[in-house]
JSON list of C-alpha atoms in Angstrom, two decimals:
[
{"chain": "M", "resi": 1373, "resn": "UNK", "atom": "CA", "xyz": [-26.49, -7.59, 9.73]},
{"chain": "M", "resi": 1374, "resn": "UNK", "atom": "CA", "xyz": [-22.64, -7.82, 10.12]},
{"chain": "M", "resi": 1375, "resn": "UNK", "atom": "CA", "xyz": [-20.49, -6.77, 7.38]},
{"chain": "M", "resi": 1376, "resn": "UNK", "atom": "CA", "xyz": [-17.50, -9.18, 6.17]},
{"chain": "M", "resi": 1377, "resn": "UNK", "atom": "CA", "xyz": [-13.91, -7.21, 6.22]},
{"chain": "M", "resi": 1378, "resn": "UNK", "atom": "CA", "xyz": [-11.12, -8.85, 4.58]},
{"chain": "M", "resi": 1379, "resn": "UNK", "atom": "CA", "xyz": [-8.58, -10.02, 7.32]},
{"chain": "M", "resi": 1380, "resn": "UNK", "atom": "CA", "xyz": [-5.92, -8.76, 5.17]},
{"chain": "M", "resi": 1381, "resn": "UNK", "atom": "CA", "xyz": [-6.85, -5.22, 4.45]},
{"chain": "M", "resi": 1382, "resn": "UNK", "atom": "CA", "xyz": [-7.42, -4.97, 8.52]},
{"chain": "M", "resi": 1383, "resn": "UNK", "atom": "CA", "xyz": [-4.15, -6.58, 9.24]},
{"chain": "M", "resi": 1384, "resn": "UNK", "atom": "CA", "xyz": [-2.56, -3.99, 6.57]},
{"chain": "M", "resi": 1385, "resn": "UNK", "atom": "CA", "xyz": [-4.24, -1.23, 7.83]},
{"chain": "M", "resi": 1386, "resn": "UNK", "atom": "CA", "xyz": [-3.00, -2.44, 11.59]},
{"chain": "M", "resi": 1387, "resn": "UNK", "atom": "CA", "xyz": [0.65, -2.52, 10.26]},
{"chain": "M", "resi": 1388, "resn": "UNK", "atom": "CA", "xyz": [0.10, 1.00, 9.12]},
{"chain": "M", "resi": 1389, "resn": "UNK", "atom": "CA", "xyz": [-1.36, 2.78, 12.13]},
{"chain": "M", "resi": 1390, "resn": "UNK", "atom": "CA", "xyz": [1.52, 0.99, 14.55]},
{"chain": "M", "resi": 1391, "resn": "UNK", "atom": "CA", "xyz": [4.35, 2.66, 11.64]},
{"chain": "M", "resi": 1392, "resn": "UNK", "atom": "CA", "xyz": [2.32, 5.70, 11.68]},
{"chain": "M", "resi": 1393, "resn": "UNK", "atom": "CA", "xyz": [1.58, 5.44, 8.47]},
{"chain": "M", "resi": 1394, "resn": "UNK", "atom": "CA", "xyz": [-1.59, 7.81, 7.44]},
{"chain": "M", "resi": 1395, "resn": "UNK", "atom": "CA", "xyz": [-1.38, 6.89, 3.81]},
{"chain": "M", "resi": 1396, "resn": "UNK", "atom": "CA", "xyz": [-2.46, 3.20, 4.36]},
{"chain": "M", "resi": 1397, "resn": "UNK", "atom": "CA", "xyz": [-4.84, 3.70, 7.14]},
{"chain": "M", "resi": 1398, "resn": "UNK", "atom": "CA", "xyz": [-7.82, 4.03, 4.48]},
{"chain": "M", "resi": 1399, "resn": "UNK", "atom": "CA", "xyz": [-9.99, 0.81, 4.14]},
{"chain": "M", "resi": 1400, "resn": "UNK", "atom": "CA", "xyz": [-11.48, 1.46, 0.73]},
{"chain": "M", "resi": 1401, "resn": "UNK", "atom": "CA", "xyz": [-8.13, 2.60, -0.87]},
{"chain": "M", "resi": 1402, "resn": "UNK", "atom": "CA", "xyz": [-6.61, -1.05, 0.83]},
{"chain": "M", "resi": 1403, "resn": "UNK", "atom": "CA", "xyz": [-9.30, -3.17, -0.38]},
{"chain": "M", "resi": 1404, "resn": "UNK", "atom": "CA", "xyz": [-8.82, -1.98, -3.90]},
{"chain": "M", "resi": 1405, "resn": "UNK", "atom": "CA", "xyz": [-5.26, -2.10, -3.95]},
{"chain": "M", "resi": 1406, "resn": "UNK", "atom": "CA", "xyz": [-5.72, -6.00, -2.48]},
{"chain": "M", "resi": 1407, "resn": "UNK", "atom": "CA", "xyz": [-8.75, -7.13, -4.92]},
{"chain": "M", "resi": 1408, "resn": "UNK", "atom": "CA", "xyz": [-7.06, -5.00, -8.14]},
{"chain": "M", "resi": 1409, "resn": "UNK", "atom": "CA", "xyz": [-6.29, -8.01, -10.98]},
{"chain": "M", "resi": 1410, "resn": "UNK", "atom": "CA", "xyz": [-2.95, -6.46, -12.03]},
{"chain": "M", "resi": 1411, "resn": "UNK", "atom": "CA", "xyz": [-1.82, -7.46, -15.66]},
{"chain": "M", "resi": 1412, "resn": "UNK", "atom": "CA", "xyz": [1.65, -8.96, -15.69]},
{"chain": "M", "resi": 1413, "resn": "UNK", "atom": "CA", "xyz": [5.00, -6.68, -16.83]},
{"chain": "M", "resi": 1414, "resn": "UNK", "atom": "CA", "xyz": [8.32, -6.79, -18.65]},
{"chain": "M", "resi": 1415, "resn": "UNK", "atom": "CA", "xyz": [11.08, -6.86, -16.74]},
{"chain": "M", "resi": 1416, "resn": "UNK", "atom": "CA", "xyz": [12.41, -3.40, -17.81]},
{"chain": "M", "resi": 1417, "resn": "UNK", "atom": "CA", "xyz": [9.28, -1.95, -16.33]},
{"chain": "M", "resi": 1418, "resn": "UNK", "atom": "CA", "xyz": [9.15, -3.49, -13.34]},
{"chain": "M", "resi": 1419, "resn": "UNK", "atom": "CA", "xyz": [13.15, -2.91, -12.46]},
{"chain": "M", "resi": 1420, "resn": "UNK", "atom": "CA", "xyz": [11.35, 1.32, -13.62]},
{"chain": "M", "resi": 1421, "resn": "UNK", "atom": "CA", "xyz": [8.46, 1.20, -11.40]},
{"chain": "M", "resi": 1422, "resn": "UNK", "atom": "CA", "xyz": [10.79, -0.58, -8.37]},
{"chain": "M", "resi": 1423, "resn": "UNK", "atom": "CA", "xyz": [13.37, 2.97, -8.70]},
{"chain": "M", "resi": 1424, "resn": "UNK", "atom": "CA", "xyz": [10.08, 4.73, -9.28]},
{"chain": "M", "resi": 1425, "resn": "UNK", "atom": "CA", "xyz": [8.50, 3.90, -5.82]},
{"chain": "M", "resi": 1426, "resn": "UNK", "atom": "CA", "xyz": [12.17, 3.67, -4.00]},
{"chain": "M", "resi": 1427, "resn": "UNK", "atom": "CA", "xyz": [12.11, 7.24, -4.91]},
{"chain": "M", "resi": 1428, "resn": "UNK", "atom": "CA", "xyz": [8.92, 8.46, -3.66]},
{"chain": "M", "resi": 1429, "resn": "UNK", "atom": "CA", "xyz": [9.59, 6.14, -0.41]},
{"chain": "M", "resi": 1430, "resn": "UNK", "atom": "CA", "xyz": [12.90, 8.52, -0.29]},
{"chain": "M", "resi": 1431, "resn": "UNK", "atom": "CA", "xyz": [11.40, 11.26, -0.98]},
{"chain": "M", "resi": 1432, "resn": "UNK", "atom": "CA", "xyz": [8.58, 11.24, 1.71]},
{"chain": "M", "resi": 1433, "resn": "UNK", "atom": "CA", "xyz": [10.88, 9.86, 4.28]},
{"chain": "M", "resi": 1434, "resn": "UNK", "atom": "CA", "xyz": [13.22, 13.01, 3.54]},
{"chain": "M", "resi": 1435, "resn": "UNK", "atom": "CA", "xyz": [9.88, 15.37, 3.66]},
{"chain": "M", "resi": 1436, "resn": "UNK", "atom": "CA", "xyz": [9.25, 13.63, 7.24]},
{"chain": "M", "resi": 1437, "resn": "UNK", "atom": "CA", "xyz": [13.02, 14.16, 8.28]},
{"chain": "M", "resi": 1438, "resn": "UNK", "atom": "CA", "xyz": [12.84, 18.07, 7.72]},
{"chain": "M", "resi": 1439, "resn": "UNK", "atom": "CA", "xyz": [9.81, 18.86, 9.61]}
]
């Protein structure tokens, strides 16, 4: 009758509606990010991906700024 919702994708979601944060306010695209078995990485490619997302992070913040 009831459906079970993880507690963290809610709490995640939470956090993102109270930043204003539109990108993480979808449940399904949370749960799979949460419940994804991610493989482990070299070093090198994690320091990439890091200054990969920093930049996006940046970029969108800057995008926000000049509206």
């Amino acid at each position: 009758m009831y459906e079970k919702k993880d507690l963290r994708v809610l709490k995640i979601m939470q956090k993102a509606r109270e930043f204003g944060d539109l990108d993480l306010c979808n449940e399904i695209l949370i749960n799979q990010l949460v419940n994804t078995a991610f493989n482990e990485i070299e070093p090198k490619e994690k320091e990439e991906l890091i200054a990969l997302l920093n930049s996006l992070i940046e970029a969108k913040d800057k995008a926000l700024l000049s509206n």
